[in-house]
Coordinates of C-alpha atoms and ligand atoms in Angstrom, one line a residue:
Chain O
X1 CA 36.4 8.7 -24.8
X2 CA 34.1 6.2 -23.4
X3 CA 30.4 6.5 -23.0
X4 CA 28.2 7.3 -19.7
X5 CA 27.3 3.9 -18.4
X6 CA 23.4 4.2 -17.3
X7 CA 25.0 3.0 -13.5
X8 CA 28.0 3.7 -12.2
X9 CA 29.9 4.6 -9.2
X10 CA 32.0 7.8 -9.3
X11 CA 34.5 8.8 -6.5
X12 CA 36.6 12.3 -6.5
X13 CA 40.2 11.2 -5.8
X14 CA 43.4 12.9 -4.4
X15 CA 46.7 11.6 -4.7
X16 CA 48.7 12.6 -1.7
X17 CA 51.9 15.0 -0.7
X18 CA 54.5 13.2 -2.1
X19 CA 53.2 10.4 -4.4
X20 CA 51.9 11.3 -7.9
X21 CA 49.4 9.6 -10.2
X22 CA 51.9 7.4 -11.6
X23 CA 53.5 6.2 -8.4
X24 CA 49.9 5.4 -7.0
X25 CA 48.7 3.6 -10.5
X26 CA 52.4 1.7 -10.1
X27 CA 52.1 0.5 -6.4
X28 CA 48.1 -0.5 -7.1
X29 CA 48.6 -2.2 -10.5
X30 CA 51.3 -4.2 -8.4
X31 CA 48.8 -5.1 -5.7
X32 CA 46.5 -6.4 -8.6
X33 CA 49.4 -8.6 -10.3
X34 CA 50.0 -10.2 -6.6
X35 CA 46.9 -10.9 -5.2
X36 CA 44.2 -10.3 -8.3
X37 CA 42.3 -7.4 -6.6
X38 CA 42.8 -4.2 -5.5
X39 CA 41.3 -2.3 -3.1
X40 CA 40.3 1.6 -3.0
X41 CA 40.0 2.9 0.3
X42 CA 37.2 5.6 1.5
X43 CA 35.2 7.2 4.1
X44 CA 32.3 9.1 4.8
X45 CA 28.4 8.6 4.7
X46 CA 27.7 8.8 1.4
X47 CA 28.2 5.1 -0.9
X48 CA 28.0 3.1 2.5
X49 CA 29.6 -0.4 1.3
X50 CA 26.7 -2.6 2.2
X51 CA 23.5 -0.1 2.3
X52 CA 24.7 1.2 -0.8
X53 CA 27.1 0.2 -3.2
X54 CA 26.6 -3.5 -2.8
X55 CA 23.0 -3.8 -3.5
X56 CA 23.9 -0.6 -6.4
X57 CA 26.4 -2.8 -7.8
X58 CA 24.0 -6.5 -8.0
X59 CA 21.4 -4.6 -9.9
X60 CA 23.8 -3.3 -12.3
X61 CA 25.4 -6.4 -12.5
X62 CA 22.2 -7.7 -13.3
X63 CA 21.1 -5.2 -16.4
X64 CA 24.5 -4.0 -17.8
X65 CA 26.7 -6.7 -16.8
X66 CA 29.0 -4.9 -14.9
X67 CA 29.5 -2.0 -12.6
X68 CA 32.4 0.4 -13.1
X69 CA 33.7 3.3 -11.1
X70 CA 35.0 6.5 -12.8
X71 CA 37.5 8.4 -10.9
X72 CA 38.3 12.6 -11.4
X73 CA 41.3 12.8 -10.2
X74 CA 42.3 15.9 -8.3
X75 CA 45.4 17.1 -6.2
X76 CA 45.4 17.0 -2.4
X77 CA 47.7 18.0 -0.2
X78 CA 46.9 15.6 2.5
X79 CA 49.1 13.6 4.3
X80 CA 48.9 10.2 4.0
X81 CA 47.3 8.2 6.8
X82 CA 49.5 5.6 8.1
X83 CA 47.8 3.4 9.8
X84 CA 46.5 0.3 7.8
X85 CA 43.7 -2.0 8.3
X86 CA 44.1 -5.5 8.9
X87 CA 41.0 -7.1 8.5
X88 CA 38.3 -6.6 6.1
X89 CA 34.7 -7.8 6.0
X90 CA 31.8 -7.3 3.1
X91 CA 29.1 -8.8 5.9
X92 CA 30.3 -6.6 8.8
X93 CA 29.9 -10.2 10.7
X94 CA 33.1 -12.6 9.2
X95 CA 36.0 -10.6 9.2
X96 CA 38.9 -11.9 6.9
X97 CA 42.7 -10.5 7.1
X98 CA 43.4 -8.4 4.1
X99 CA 45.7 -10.4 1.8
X100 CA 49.1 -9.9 1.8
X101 CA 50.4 -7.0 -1.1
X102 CA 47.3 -4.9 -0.5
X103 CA 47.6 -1.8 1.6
X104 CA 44.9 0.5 2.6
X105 CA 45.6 3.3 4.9
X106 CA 43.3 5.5 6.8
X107 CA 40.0 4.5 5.6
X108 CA 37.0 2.4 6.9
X109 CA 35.7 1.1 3.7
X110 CA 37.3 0.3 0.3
X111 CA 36.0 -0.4 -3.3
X112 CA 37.2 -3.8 -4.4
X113 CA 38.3 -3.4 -7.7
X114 CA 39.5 -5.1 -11.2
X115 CA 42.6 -2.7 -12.9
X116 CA 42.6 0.4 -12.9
X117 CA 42.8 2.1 -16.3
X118 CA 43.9 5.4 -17.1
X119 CA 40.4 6.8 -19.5
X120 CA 38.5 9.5 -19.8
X121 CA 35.3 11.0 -20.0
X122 CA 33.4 13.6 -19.4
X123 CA 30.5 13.6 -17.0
X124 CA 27.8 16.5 -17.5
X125 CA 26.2 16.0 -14.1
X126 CA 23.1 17.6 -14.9
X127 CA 22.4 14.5 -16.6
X128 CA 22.5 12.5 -13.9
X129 CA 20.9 11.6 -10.9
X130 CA 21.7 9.6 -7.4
X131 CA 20.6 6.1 -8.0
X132 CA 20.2 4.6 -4.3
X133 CA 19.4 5.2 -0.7
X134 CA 17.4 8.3 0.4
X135 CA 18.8 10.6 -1.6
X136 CA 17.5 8.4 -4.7
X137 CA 16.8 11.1 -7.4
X138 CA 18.9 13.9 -6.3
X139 CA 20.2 16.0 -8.9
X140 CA 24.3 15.6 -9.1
X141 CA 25.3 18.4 -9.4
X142 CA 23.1 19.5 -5.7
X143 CA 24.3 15.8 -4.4
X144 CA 28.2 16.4 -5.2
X145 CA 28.5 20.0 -4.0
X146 CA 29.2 20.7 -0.6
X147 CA 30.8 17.5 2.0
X148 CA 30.0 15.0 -0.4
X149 CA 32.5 13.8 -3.0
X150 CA 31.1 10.6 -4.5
X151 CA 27.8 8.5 -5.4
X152 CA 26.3 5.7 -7.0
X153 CA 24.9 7.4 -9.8
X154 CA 22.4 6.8 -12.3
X155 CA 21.5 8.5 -15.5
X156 CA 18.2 11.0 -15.0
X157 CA 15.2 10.6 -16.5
X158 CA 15.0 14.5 -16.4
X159 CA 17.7 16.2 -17.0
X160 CA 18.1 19.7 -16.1
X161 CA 18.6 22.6 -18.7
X162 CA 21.9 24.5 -18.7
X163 CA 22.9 27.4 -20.7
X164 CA 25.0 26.7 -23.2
X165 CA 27.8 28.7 -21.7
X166 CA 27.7 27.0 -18.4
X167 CA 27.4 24.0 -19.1
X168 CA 31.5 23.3 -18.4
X169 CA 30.8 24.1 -14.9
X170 CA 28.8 20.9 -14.4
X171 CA 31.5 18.7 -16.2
X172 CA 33.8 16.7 -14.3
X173 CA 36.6 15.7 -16.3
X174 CA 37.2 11.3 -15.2
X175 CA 40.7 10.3 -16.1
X176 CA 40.9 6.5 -14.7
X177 CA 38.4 4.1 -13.9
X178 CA 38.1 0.3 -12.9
X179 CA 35.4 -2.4 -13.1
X180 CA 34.2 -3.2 -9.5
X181 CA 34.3 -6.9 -8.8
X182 CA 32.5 -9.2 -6.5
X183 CA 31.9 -8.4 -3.2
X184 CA 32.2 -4.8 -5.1
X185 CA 32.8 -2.8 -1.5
X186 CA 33.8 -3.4 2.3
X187 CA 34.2 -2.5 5.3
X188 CA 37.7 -2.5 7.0
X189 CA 39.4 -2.4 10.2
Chain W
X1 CA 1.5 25.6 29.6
X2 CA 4.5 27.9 29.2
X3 CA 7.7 26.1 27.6
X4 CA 10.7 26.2 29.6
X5 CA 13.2 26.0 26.4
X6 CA 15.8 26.1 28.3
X7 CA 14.9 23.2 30.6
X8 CA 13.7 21.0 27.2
X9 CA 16.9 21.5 25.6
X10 CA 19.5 20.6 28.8
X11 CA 17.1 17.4 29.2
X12 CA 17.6 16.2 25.4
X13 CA 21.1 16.9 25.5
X14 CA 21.2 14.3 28.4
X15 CA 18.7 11.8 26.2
X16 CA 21.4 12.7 22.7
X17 CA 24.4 12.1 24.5
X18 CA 23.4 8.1 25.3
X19 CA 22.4 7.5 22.0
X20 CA 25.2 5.0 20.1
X21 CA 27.2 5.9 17.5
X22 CA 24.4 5.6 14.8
X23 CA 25.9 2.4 12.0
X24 CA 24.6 3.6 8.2
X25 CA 25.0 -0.3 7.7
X26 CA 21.4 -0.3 9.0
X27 CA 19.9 2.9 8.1
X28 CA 20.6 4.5 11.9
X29 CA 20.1 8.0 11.0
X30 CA 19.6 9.9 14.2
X31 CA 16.9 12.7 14.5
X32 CA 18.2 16.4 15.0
X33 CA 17.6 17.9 18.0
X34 CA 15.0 20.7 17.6
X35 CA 12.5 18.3 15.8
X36 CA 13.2 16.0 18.6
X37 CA 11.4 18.2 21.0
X38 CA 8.7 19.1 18.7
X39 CA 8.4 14.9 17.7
X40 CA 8.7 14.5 21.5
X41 CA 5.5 17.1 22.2
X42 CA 3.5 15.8 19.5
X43 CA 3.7 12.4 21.3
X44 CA 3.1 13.4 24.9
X45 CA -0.2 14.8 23.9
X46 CA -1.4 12.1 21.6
X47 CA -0.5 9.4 23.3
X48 CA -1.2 10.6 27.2
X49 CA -1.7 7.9 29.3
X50 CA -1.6 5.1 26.7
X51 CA 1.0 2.2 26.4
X52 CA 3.4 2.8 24.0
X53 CA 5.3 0.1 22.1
X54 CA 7.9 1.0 19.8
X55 CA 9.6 -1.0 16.9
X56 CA 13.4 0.1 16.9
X57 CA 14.1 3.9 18.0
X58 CA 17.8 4.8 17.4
X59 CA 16.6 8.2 17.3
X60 CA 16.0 7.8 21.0
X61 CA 11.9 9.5 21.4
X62 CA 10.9 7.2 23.5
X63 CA 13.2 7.9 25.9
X64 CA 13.1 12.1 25.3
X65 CA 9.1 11.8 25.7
X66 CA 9.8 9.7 29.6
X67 CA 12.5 12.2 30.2
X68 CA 10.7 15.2 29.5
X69 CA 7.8 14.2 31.2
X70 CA 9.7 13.3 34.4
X71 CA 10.7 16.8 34.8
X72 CA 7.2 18.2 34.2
X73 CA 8.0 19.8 31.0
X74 CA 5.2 17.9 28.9
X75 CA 1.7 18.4 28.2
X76 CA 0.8 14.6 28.9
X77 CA 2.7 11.6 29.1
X78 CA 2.6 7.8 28.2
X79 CA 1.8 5.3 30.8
X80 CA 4.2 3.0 30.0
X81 CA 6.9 2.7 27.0
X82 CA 8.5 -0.4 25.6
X83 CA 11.5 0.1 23.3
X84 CA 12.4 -3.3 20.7
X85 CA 15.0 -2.9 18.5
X86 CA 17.6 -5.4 16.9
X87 CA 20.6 -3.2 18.6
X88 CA 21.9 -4.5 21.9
X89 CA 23.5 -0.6 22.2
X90 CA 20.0 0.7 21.6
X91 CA 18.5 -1.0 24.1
X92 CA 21.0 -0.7 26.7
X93 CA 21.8 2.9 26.2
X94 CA 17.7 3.2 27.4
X95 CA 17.7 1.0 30.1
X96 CA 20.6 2.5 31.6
X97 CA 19.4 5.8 31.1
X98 CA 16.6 5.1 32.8
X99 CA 17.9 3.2 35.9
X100 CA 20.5 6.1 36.1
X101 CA 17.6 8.7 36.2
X102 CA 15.1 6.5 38.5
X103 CA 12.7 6.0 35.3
X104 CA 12.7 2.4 35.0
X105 CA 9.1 1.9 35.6
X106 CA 8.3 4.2 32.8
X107 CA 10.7 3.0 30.1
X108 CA 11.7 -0.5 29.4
X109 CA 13.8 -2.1 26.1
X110 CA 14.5 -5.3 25.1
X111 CA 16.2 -7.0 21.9
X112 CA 13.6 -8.1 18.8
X113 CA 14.4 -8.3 15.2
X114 CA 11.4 -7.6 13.3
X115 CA 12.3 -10.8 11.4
X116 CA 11.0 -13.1 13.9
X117 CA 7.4 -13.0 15.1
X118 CA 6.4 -10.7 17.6
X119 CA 6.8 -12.7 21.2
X120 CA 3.4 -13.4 22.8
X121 CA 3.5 -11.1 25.6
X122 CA 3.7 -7.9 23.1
X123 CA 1.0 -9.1 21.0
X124 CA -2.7 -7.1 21.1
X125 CA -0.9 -5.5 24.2
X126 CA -0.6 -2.3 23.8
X127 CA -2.4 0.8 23.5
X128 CA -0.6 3.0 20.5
X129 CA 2.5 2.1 18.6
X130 CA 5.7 4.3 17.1
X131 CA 8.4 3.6 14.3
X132 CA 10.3 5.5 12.8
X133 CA 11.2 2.8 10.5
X134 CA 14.3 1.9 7.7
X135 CA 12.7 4.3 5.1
X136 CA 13.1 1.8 1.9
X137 CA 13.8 4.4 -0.6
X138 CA 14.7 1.3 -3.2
X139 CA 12.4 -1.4 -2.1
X140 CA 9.3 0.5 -2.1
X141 CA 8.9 0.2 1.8
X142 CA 9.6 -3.4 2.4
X143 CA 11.4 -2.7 5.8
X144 CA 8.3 -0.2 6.3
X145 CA 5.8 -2.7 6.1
X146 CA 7.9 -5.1 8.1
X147 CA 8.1 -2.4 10.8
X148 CA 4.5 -1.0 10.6
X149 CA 3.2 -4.7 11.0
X150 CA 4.8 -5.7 14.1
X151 CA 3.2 -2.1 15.8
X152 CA -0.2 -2.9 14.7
X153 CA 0.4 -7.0 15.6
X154 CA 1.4 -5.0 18.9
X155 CA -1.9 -3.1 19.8
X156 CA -5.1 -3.4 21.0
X157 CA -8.4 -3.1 18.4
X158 CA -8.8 0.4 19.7
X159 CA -5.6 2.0 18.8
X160 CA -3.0 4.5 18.0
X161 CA -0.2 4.9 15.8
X162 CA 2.8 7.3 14.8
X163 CA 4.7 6.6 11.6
X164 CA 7.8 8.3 10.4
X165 CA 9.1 8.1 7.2
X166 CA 10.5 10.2 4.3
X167 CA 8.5 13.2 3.0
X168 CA 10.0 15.9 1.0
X169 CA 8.9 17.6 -2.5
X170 CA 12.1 16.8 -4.3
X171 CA 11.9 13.4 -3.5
X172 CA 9.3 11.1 -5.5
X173 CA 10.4 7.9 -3.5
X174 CA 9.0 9.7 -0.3
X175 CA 5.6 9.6 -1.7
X176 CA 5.3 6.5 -2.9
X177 CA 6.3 4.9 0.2
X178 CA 3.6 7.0 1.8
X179 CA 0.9 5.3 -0.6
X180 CA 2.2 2.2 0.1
X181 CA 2.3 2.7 4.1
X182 CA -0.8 4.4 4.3
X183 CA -2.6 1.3 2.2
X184 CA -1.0 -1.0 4.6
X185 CA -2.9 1.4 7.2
X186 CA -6.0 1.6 5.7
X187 CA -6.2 -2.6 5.5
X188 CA -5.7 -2.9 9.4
X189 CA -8.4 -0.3 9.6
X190 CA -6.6 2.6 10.9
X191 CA -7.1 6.6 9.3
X192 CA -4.6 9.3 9.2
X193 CA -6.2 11.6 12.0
X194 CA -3.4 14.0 11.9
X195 CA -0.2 14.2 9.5
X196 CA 3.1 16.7 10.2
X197 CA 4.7 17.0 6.6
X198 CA 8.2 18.0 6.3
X199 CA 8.6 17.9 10.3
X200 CA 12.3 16.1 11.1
X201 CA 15.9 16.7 10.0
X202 CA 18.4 14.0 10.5
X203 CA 21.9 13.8 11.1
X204 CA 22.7 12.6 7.3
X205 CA 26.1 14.0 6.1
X206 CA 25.9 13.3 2.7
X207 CA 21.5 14.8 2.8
X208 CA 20.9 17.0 5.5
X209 CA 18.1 18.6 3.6
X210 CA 15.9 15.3 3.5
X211 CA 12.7 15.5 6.1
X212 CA 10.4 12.9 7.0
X213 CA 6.4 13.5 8.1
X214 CA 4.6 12.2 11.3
X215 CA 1.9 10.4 10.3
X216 CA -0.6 10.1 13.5
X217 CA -3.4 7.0 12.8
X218 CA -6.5 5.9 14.9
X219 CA -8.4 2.9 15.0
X220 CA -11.9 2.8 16.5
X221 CA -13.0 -0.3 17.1
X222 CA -14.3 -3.2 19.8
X223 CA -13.7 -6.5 17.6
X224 CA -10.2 -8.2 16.8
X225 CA -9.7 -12.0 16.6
X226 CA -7.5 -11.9 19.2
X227 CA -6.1 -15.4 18.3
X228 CA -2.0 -15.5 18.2
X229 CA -0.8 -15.2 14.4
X230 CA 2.6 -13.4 14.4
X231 CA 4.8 -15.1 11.8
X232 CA 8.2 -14.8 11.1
X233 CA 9.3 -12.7 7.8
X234 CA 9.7 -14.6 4.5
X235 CA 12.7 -15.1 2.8
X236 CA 11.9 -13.1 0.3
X237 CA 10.8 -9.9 2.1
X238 CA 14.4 -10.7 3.9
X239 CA 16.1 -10.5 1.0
X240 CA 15.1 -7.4 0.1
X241 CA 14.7 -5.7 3.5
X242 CA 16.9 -2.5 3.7
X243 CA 16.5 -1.9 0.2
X244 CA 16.1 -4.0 -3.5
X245 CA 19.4 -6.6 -3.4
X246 CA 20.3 -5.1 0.2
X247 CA 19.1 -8.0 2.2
X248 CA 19.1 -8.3 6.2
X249 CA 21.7 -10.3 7.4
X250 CA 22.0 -9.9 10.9
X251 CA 20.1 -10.6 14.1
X252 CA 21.4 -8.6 16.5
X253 CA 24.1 -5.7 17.0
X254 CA 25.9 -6.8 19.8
X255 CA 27.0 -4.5 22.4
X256 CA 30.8 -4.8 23.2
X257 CA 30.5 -2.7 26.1
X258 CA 27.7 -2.7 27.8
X259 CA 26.3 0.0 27.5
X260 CA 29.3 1.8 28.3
X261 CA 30.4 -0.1 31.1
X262 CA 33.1 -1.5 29.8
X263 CA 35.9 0.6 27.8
X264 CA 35.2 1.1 24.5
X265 CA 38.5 -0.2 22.2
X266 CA 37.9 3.3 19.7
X267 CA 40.7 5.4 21.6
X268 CA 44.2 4.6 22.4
X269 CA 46.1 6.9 24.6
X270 CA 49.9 8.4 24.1
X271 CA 52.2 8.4 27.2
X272 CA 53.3 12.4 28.1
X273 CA 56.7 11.9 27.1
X274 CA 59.0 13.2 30.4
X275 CA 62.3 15.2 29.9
X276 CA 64.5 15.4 32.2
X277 CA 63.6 18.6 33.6
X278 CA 60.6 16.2 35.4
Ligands
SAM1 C1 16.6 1.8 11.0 S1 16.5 3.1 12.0 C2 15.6 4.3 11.1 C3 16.0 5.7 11.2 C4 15.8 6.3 12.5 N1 15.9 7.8 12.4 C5 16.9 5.9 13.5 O1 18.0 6.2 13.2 O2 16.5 5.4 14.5 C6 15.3 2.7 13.3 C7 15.8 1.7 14.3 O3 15.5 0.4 13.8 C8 16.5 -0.5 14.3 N2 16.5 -1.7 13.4 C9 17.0 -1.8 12.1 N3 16.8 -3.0 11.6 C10 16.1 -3.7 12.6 C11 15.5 -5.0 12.6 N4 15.7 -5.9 11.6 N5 14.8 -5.4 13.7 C12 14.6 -4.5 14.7 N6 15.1 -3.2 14.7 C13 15.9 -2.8 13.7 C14 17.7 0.3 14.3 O4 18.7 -0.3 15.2 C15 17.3 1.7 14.7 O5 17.4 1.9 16.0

C-alpha cells in the first residue's frame, strides 16, 4: 500500500467493451517506451486542464515534489470512441500535433503522464477535500457522487466522522496510478 | 406592476440562446435562468436611468435587463449599457442581438482585457458599474479586484455598483473573497447599500449547488481627481489572475464565426445513403 499524498489528482476509470486492464496498461506502457509520455484522455467540467489541474499540479510540485494521479479502476461497458485527436495544446493558443505512438480517442483533454503503475490504496474520502476552483473545500465524498467522477483533491483539515460500520462506503479502492509530468494536462483536438 | 412570467421567460430564452458556448478555461460559468430574471429586476430598479458599464458579462444581464425593458416588462431601465469583455463571441453575440432586435442605441459591446488600462473614453464615464467577475476561489480575489477596479476607474464620483461573486455557507473561500472585495470597496469610498445572499445558480456541472450574492454599493460624493491614471495590470497580479499558479495568458477569444455568421466547424453532416428503391 502507499500512503495518501496531501495533493493529488484522482480520476474514476473504465476500461472499455472489449479491452481489459492488461491490454490498456500494454498498449499505454508502449506509447511511454516510444515517445516518453503518455497521455490519459478525459472530459467533463470538473479538473479543467488549465483552470485546474495545471495550476493544482505547480503548487504541488512546488511543496511535495511531485503530483500523482491515483486511478479506481471500474468496468464500463462503453464503446470506445474512435475518433482521435490530432493536435494538442496546454495554452489553448499553440497547438502542437500529438506525437506519433500516442492515441487518444474521444476526449477533449488528457493527463500527461509518466508510467503507469499498477498500486493500491485505499482512499477514505471523508478525509479529503477538493483542493481548487470553486468547489475548493467540498467534502469528497458530496464532490464525487452524482455526474462527477474525478478532482484535484487535497487532504481536509476537518474531516468528517463516520461510523465505524460505514466507513467502507466512503473507500474507493485505487489500483494504478502515475506521476503527472510537465505540462501535467491538455487540451486536445 | 403585475409580472407577465410568461412574457419574462420567452424574452430570456431569446437573450440565453445567443449566449456562446461558455469555455471553463476562463471561468465562463453562465447564470441559470430563473435568477437571471430576478438579477435582471434587481438591476432595472437600481440602476433606472443611469449609464451602466460592465466589465465582462458572459452571463449575458446586460443584455436581459435592455431586452426586458424593451418590451415593457421592467420596473425601470438603464439609459445606456456598455458591455467590455476579453471575448470577441461575447461581444458579438450582444451586438448582434441588439441590431437584430432594433436595441442598438441601448446596448453596445466592445473588446477590453482588464489587463490593459481602461481606454480614456470609459474612464469617470459612467454612472453605476456591474461584474460578475472570475470568482478567484485560490487567489484570494485577484481577478476580483482586477475586475472591480476597472468598474470603479469607470464611474463618476457619485456612483453605483453591482458585484457578483461566490457566497454560500459551505464554502469559506466565498467569504473571504467578500472581505477582501468589500475592503477594496470601502477604500474607493463606496458602502453596501443593499446585499442578495445566496441569490444565483450557475450552469456548473461538476457544483450546481454553489450561489453567489449581489452586492449593490453607492458612493455619495462631488469630489474626484478626475486626472487620467488607469494603468495596465502588473506582472505579478497577471501571473496569478484566474487563480494562485493559474496565470492569464490571453488577450482576446477570437471569434471564428462572427457571431454566427459564418458556419461554425463543431458539426459534420452524413449523406442519406440512397437505395435503389430512390
Ligand atoms: C469570467 S466570467 C465569470 C462568471 C460569469 N458567471 C460568466 O460566466 O460570465 C465573466 C466574464 O469575464 C470575461 N473575462 C474573463 N477574463 C477576462 C479578461 N481578462 N478581461 C476581460 N474580460 C474577461 C469572460 O469572457 C466572461 O464573459
Amino acid at each position: 500500500m502507499i500512503d495518501i499524498p496531501e495533493r493529488f489528482i484522482f480520476m474514476k476509470v473504465g476500461n472499455h467493451a472489449g479491452e481489459s486492464w492488461e491490454d490498456i496498461l500494454k498498449r499505454k506502457r508502449k506509447e511511454f517506451e516510444e515517445t516518453g509520455m503518455t497521455f490519459w484522455g478525459y472530459g467533463g467540467g470538473a479538473c479543467h486542464p488549465i483552470s485546474q489541474v495545471q495550476p493544482f499540479a505547480r503548487l504541488s510540485l512546488k511543496e511535495q515534489g511531485g503530483i500523482l494521479l491515483v486511478m479506481e479502476p471500474v468496468d464500463s461497458r462503453a464503446d470506445p470512441d474512435i475518433v482521435p485527436a490530432r493536435e494538442y495544446s496546454s495554452d489553448g493558443i499553440e497547438w502542437v500535433p500529438i506525437p506519433k505512438g500516442i492515441t487518444v480517442t474521444g476526449s477533449r483533454h488528457a493527463l500527461v503522464l509518466d508510467e503507469i503503475k499498477p498500486g493500491s490504496l485505499d482512499l477514505p474520502l471523508n478525509e479529503l477535500e477538493v483542493g481548487i476552483g470553486p468547489s475548493t473545500g467540498k467534502a469528497a465524498e458530496t464532490y464525487l457522487k452524482g455526474r462527477t467522477d474525478k478532482g484535484c483533491l487535497v487532504k481536509s483539515s476537518k474531516p468528517r466522522k463516520v461510523e465505524e460500520g460505514e466507513k467502507y462506503k466512503l473507500v474507493r479502492k485505487v489500483g494504478f496510478t502515475a506521476e503527472l509530468r510537465d505540462p501535467f494536462a491538455v487540451l486536445l483536438r | 406592476m403585475s409580472v407577465d412570467f410568461r412574457a419574462c421567460l420567452y424574452a430570456l430564452s431569446d437573450v440565453i440562446i445567443n449566449r456562446p458556448k461558455p469555455l471553463r478555461h476562463f471561468d465562463q460559468i453562465y447564470m441559470k435562468l430563473p435568477d437571471m430574471l430576478l438579477q435582471a429586476e434587481l438591476i432595472s430598479r437600481w440602476f433606472d436611468g443611469k449609464s451602466v458599464l460592465f466589465i465582462g458579462d458572459g452571463d449575458a444581464i446586460g443584455l436581459a435587463v435592455t431586452h426586458l425593458a424593451a418590451l415593457e416588462l421592467l420596473p425601470g431601465r438603464p439609459q445606456h449599457i456598455t458591455v467590455l469583455d476579453f471575448d470577441e463571441r461575447v461581444v458579438n453575440s450582444v451586438n448582434r442581438f441588439a441590431e437584430d432586435y432594433g436595441e442598438s442605441d441601448w446596448i453596445r459591446a466592445s473588446l477590453y482585457n482588464v489587463a490593459d488600462a481602461l481606454p480614456k473614453d470609459f474612464w469617470h464615464a459612467a454612472n453605476a458599474f456591474y461584474t460578475n467577475p472570475p470568482w478567484g476561489a485560490s487567489n484570494n480575489g485577484s481577478s476580483v479586484k482586477a475586475f472591480i477596479e476597472r468598474g470603479i476607474e469607470g464611474v463618476q464620483a457619485d456612483a453605483l455598483g453591482c458585484i457578483v461573486i461566490g457566497d454560500h455557507p459551505s464554502y469559506q473561500w466565498t467569504h473571504e473573497v467578500q472581505v477582501a472585495t468589500q475592503n477594496i470597496l470601502l477604500e474607493a469610498g463606496f458602502r453596501v447599500a443593499e446585499m442578495l445572499p445566496e441569490f444565483h445558480r450557475y450552469h456548473l456541472d461538476d457544483d450546481p449547488e454553489l450561489t453567489s450574492c449581489s452586492l449593490i454599493v453607492q458612493r455619495q460624493t462631488d469630489t474626484l481627481d478626475d486626472s487620467y491614471t488607469s494603468r495596465p495590470l502588473s506582472a505579478e497580479h497577471k501571473a496569478n489572475f484566474y487563480g494562485s499558479n493559474s496565470p492569464l495568458l490571453v488577450q482576446y477569444v477570437r471569434d471564428p464565426t462572427n457571431g454566427g455568421k459564418l458556419a461554425s466547424r463543431d458539426v459534420t453532416l452524413e449523406r442519406l445513403e440512397t437505395t435503389n428503391n430512390d
